[in-house]
């Protein structure tokens, strides 16, 4: 693990000791992260710098380095701050209700802070709050016949769907409609060549269900998980499946 990763782990996971004597620290990681989020929300991630964040806090750039080693660690703190808390864990046995709420909360976080889409790709160290988002999905699916890997994959699948819709929304801006923009871009071409693309032309002419891609895709993902869970947990289905010692708990039918 590189030095930057070590610093990120320390900042995100190890609470700095508060001095019992002497003056109270002038800054906190929470204030620094909030200032970075403010800059990114207003001007984009590219505008974030140690200098700009320090100025927003009325401190010098050098004083900021006493708390945060560099921009990479600053961005990690910003991500942890911007994601916010996931939906509260509940005792509701309906995992679909829990995952639907989770997906909508994630979509709302990405809508508030679109720059999160750019800094949450690839292997990296998540903070405690961000990791709790993953915990919610995995816990909601626990006890429903899925393996640990499948529960993790389900979280990735859900997050990927939400991210795709968020990318489309970012492309058209907060007041735009992704589907309306697509229809506007394709409308003239499809109309002129409707004989060549009759199915697309008919679909575009149907106004029902537009701009419902988030909920439509989410429902289909959950339907798929429900079908798998049913195969794994329905005693009648299990009894019809041949044993497969090499893949405990899995069925192919």
mmCIF file with all atom_site columns, N, CA and C in Angstrom, residues 27 31-36 39 47-68 74:
data_model
loop_
_atom_site.group_PDB
_atom_site.id
_atom_site.type_symbol
_atom_site.label_atom_id
_atom_site.label_alt_id
_atom_site.label_comp_id
_atom_site.label_asym_id
_atom_site.label_entity_id
_atom_site.label_seq_id
_atom_site.pdbx_PDB_ins_code
_atom_site.Cartn_x
_atom_site.Cartn_y
_atom_site.Cartn_z
_atom_site.occupancy
_atom_site.B_iso_or_equiv
_atom_site.pdbx_formal_charge
_atom_site.auth_seq_id
_atom_site.auth_comp_id
_atom_site.auth_asym_id
_atom_site.auth_atom_id
_atom_site.pdbx_PDB_model_num
ATOM 1  N N  . UNK A 1 27 ? -8.938  23.992 12.934  1.00 0.00 ? 27 UNK A N  1
ATOM 2  C CA . UNK A 1 27 ? -9.706  23.360 11.870  1.00 0.00 ? 27 UNK A CA 1
ATOM 3  C C  . UNK A 1 27 ? -10.063 21.929 12.258  1.00 0.00 ? 27 UNK A C  1
ATOM 4  N N  . UNK A 1 31 ? -14.758 20.180 8.632   1.00 0.00 ? 31 UNK A N  1
ATOM 5  C CA . UNK A 1 31 ? -14.852 21.510 8.020   1.00 0.00 ? 31 UNK A CA 1
ATOM 6  C C  . UNK A 1 31 ? -14.096 21.564 6.704   1.00 0.00 ? 31 UNK A C  1
ATOM 7  N N  . UNK A 1 32 ? -12.949 20.934 6.670   1.00 0.00 ? 32 UNK A N  1
ATOM 8  C CA . UNK A 1 32 ? -12.147 20.935 5.453   1.00 0.00 ? 32 UNK A CA 1
ATOM 9  C C  . UNK A 1 32 ? -12.888 20.196 4.343   1.00 0.00 ? 32 UNK A C  1
ATOM 10 N N  . UNK A 1 33 ? -13.452 19.027 4.667   1.00 0.00 ? 33 UNK A N  1
ATOM 11 C CA . UNK A 1 33 ? -14.193 18.255 3.674   1.00 0.00 ? 33 UNK A CA 1
ATOM 12 C C  . UNK A 1 33 ? -15.404 19.035 3.173   1.00 0.00 ? 33 UNK A C  1
ATOM 13 N N  . UNK A 1 34 ? -16.124 19.666 4.081   1.00 0.00 ? 34 UNK A N  1
ATOM 14 C CA . UNK A 1 34 ? -17.311 20.434 3.697   1.00 0.00 ? 34 UNK A CA 1
ATOM 15 C C  . UNK A 1 34 ? -16.946 21.580 2.758   1.00 0.00 ? 34 UNK A C  1
ATOM 16 N N  . UNK A 1 35 ? -15.814 22.228 3.007   1.00 0.00 ? 35 UNK A N  1
ATOM 17 C CA . UNK A 1 35 ? -15.378 23.309 2.132   1.00 0.00 ? 35 UNK A CA 1
ATOM 18 C C  . UNK A 1 35 ? -15.030 22.775 0.750   1.00 0.00 ? 35 UNK A C  1
ATOM 19 N N  . UNK A 1 36 ? -14.359 21.627 0.690   1.00 0.00 ? 36 UNK A N  1
ATOM 20 C CA . UNK A 1 36 ? -14.047 21.022 -0.594  1.00 0.00 ? 36 UNK A CA 1
ATOM 21 C C  . UNK A 1 36 ? -15.297 20.661 -1.366  1.00 0.00 ? 36 UNK A C  1
ATOM 22 N N  . UNK A 1 39 ? -16.861 23.752 -2.929  1.00 0.00 ? 39 UNK A N  1
ATOM 23 C CA . UNK A 1 39 ? -16.180 24.176 -4.159  1.00 0.00 ? 39 UNK A CA 1
ATOM 24 C C  . UNK A 1 39 ? -16.569 23.266 -5.323  1.00 0.00 ? 39 UNK A C  1
ATOM 25 N N  . UNK A 1 47 ? -11.996 22.424 -10.069 1.00 0.00 ? 47 UNK A N  1
ATOM 26 C CA . UNK A 1 47 ? -11.716 23.686 -9.380  1.00 0.00 ? 47 UNK A CA 1
ATOM 27 C C  . UNK A 1 47 ? -11.196 23.475 -7.965  1.00 0.00 ? 47 UNK A C  1
ATOM 28 N N  . UNK A 1 48 ? -11.277 22.249 -7.468  1.00 0.00 ? 48 UNK A N  1
ATOM 29 C CA . UNK A 1 48 ? -10.847 21.982 -6.096  1.00 0.00 ? 48 UNK A CA 1
ATOM 30 C C  . UNK A 1 48 ? -9.327  21.973 -6.013  1.00 0.00 ? 48 UNK A C  1
ATOM 31 N N  . UNK A 1 49 ? -8.802  22.725 -5.107  1.00 0.00 ? 49 UNK A N  1
ATOM 32 C CA . UNK A 1 49 ? -7.360  22.744 -4.840  1.00 0.00 ? 49 UNK A CA 1
ATOM 33 C C  . UNK A 1 49 ? -7.160  23.040 -3.368  1.00 0.00 ? 49 UNK A C  1
ATOM 34 N N  . UNK A 1 50 ? -5.995  22.700 -2.863  1.00 0.00 ? 50 UNK A N  1
ATOM 35 C CA . UNK A 1 50 ? -5.685  23.002 -1.473  1.00 0.00 ? 50 UNK A CA 1
ATOM 36 C C  . UNK A 1 50 ? -5.745  24.511 -1.241  1.00 0.00 ? 50 UNK A C  1
ATOM 37 N N  . UNK A 1 51 ? -5.286  25.276 -2.226  1.00 0.00 ? 51 UNK A N  1
ATOM 38 C CA . UNK A 1 51 ? -5.277  26.735 -2.112  1.00 0.00 ? 51 UNK A CA 1
ATOM 39 C C  . UNK A 1 51 ? -6.692  27.286 -2.004  1.00 0.00 ? 51 UNK A C  1
ATOM 40 N N  . UNK A 1 52 ? -7.584  26.811 -2.881  1.00 0.00 ? 52 UNK A N  1
ATOM 41 C CA . UNK A 1 52 ? -8.947  27.347 -2.887  1.00 0.00 ? 52 UNK A CA 1
ATOM 42 C C  . UNK A 1 52 ? -9.701  26.948 -1.622  1.00 0.00 ? 52 UNK A C  1
ATOM 43 N N  . UNK A 1 53 ? -9.535  25.710 -1.190  1.00 0.00 ? 53 UNK A N  1
ATOM 44 C CA . UNK A 1 53 ? -10.223 25.272 0.023   1.00 0.00 ? 53 UNK A CA 1
ATOM 45 C C  . UNK A 1 53 ? -9.705  26.033 1.234   1.00 0.00 ? 53 UNK A C  1
ATOM 46 N N  . UNK A 1 54 ? -8.392  26.236 1.309   1.00 0.00 ? 54 UNK A N  1
ATOM 47 C CA . UNK A 1 54 ? -7.823  26.994 2.422   1.00 0.00 ? 54 UNK A CA 1
ATOM 48 C C  . UNK A 1 54 ? -8.368  28.418 2.432   1.00 0.00 ? 54 UNK A C  1
ATOM 49 N N  . UNK A 1 55 ? -8.463  29.037 1.243   1.00 0.00 ? 55 UNK A N  1
ATOM 50 C CA . UNK A 1 55 ? -8.991  30.395 1.175   1.00 0.00 ? 55 UNK A CA 1
ATOM 51 C C  . UNK A 1 55 ? -10.435 30.477 1.618   1.00 0.00 ? 55 UNK A C  1
ATOM 52 N N  . UNK A 1 56 ? -11.229 29.472 1.254   1.00 0.00 ? 56 UNK A N  1
ATOM 53 C CA . UNK A 1 56 ? -12.636 29.456 1.653   1.00 0.00 ? 56 UNK A CA 1
ATOM 54 C C  . UNK A 1 56 ? -12.782 29.382 3.173   1.00 0.00 ? 56 UNK A C  1
ATOM 55 N N  . UNK A 1 57 ? -11.811 28.747 3.804   1.00 0.00 ? 57 UNK A N  1
ATOM 56 C CA . UNK A 1 57 ? -11.831 28.598 5.263   1.00 0.00 ? 57 UNK A CA 1
ATOM 57 C C  . UNK A 1 57 ? -11.098 29.744 5.977   1.00 0.00 ? 57 UNK A C  1
ATOM 58 N N  . UNK A 1 58 ? -10.566 30.676 5.196   1.00 0.00 ? 58 UNK A N  1
ATOM 59 C CA . UNK A 1 58 ? -9.796  31.803 5.751   1.00 0.00 ? 58 UNK A CA 1
ATOM 60 C C  . UNK A 1 58 ? -8.533  31.325 6.454   1.00 0.00 ? 58 UNK A C  1
ATOM 61 N N  . UNK A 1 59 ? -7.888  30.329 5.852   1.00 0.00 ? 59 UNK A N  1
ATOM 62 C CA . UNK A 1 59 ? -6.608  29.844 6.343   1.00 0.00 ? 59 UNK A CA 1
ATOM 63 C C  . UNK A 1 59 ? -5.622  29.839 5.186   1.00 0.00 ? 59 UNK A C  1
ATOM 64 N N  . UNK A 1 60 ? -4.361  29.696 5.513   1.00 0.00 ? 60 UNK A N  1
ATOM 65 C CA . UNK A 1 60 ? -3.355  29.603 4.476   1.00 0.00 ? 60 UNK A CA 1
ATOM 66 C C  . UNK A 1 60 ? -3.268  28.169 3.970   1.00 0.00 ? 60 UNK A C  1
ATOM 67 N N  . UNK A 1 61 ? -2.734  28.040 2.775   1.00 0.00 ? 61 UNK A N  1
ATOM 68 C CA . UNK A 1 61 ? -2.558  26.710 2.199   1.00 0.00 ? 61 UNK A CA 1
ATOM 69 C C  . UNK A 1 61 ? -1.655  25.845 3.074   1.00 0.00 ? 61 UNK A C  1
ATOM 70 N N  . UNK A 1 62 ? -0.594  26.444 3.608   1.00 0.00 ? 62 UNK A N  1
ATOM 71 C CA . UNK A 1 62 ? 0.336   25.682 4.433   1.00 0.00 ? 62 UNK A CA 1
ATOM 72 C C  . UNK A 1 62 ? -0.326  25.190 5.716   1.00 0.00 ? 62 UNK A C  1
ATOM 73 N N  . UNK A 1 63 ? -1.236  25.971 6.269   1.00 0.00 ? 63 UNK A N  1
ATOM 74 C CA . UNK A 1 63 ? -1.913  25.538 7.494   1.00 0.00 ? 63 UNK A CA 1
ATOM 75 C C  . UNK A 1 63 ? -2.817  24.349 7.218   1.00 0.00 ? 63 UNK A C  1
ATOM 76 N N  . UNK A 1 64 ? -3.360  24.276 5.988   1.00 0.00 ? 64 UNK A N  1
ATOM 77 C CA . UNK A 1 64 ? -4.225  23.153 5.624   1.00 0.00 ? 64 UNK A CA 1
ATOM 78 C C  . UNK A 1 64 ? -3.440  21.844 5.573   1.00 0.00 ? 64 UNK A C  1
ATOM 79 N N  . UNK A 1 65 ? -2.175  21.943 5.180   1.00 0.00 ? 65 UNK A N  1
ATOM 80 C CA . UNK A 1 65 ? -1.340  20.744 5.092   1.00 0.00 ? 65 UNK A CA 1
ATOM 81 C C  . UNK A 1 65 ? -1.067  20.127 6.465   1.00 0.00 ? 65 UNK A C  1
ATOM 82 N N  . UNK A 1 66 ? -1.310  20.850 7.522   1.00 0.00 ? 66 UNK A N  1
ATOM 83 C CA . UNK A 1 66 ? -1.156  20.273 8.858   1.00 0.00 ? 66 UNK A CA 1
ATOM 84 C C  . UNK A 1 66 ? -2.232  19.220 9.124   1.00 0.00 ? 66 UNK A C  1
ATOM 85 N N  . UNK A 1 67 ? -3.325  19.299 8.381   1.00 0.00 ? 67 UNK A N  1
ATOM 86 C CA . UNK A 1 67 ? -4.450  18.389 8.586   1.00 0.00 ? 67 UNK A CA 1
ATOM 87 C C  . UNK A 1 67 ? -4.578  17.353 7.465   1.00 0.00 ? 67 UNK A C  1
ATOM 88 N N  . UNK A 1 68 ? -4.306  17.789 6.220   1.00 0.00 ? 68 UNK A N  1
ATOM 89 C CA . UNK A 1 68 ? -4.493  16.938 5.049   1.00 0.00 ? 68 UNK A CA 1
ATOM 90 C C  . UNK A 1 68 ? -3.214  16.962 4.217   1.00 0.00 ? 68 UNK A C  1
ATOM 91 N N  . UNK A 1 74 ? -7.647  14.931 0.345   1.00 0.00 ? 74 UNK A N  1
ATOM 92 C CA . UNK A 1 74 ? -8.751  15.887 0.449   1.00 0.00 ? 74 UNK A CA 1
ATOM 93 C C  . UNK A 1 74 ? -9.977  15.354 -0.288  1.00 0.00 ? 74 UNK A C  1
#
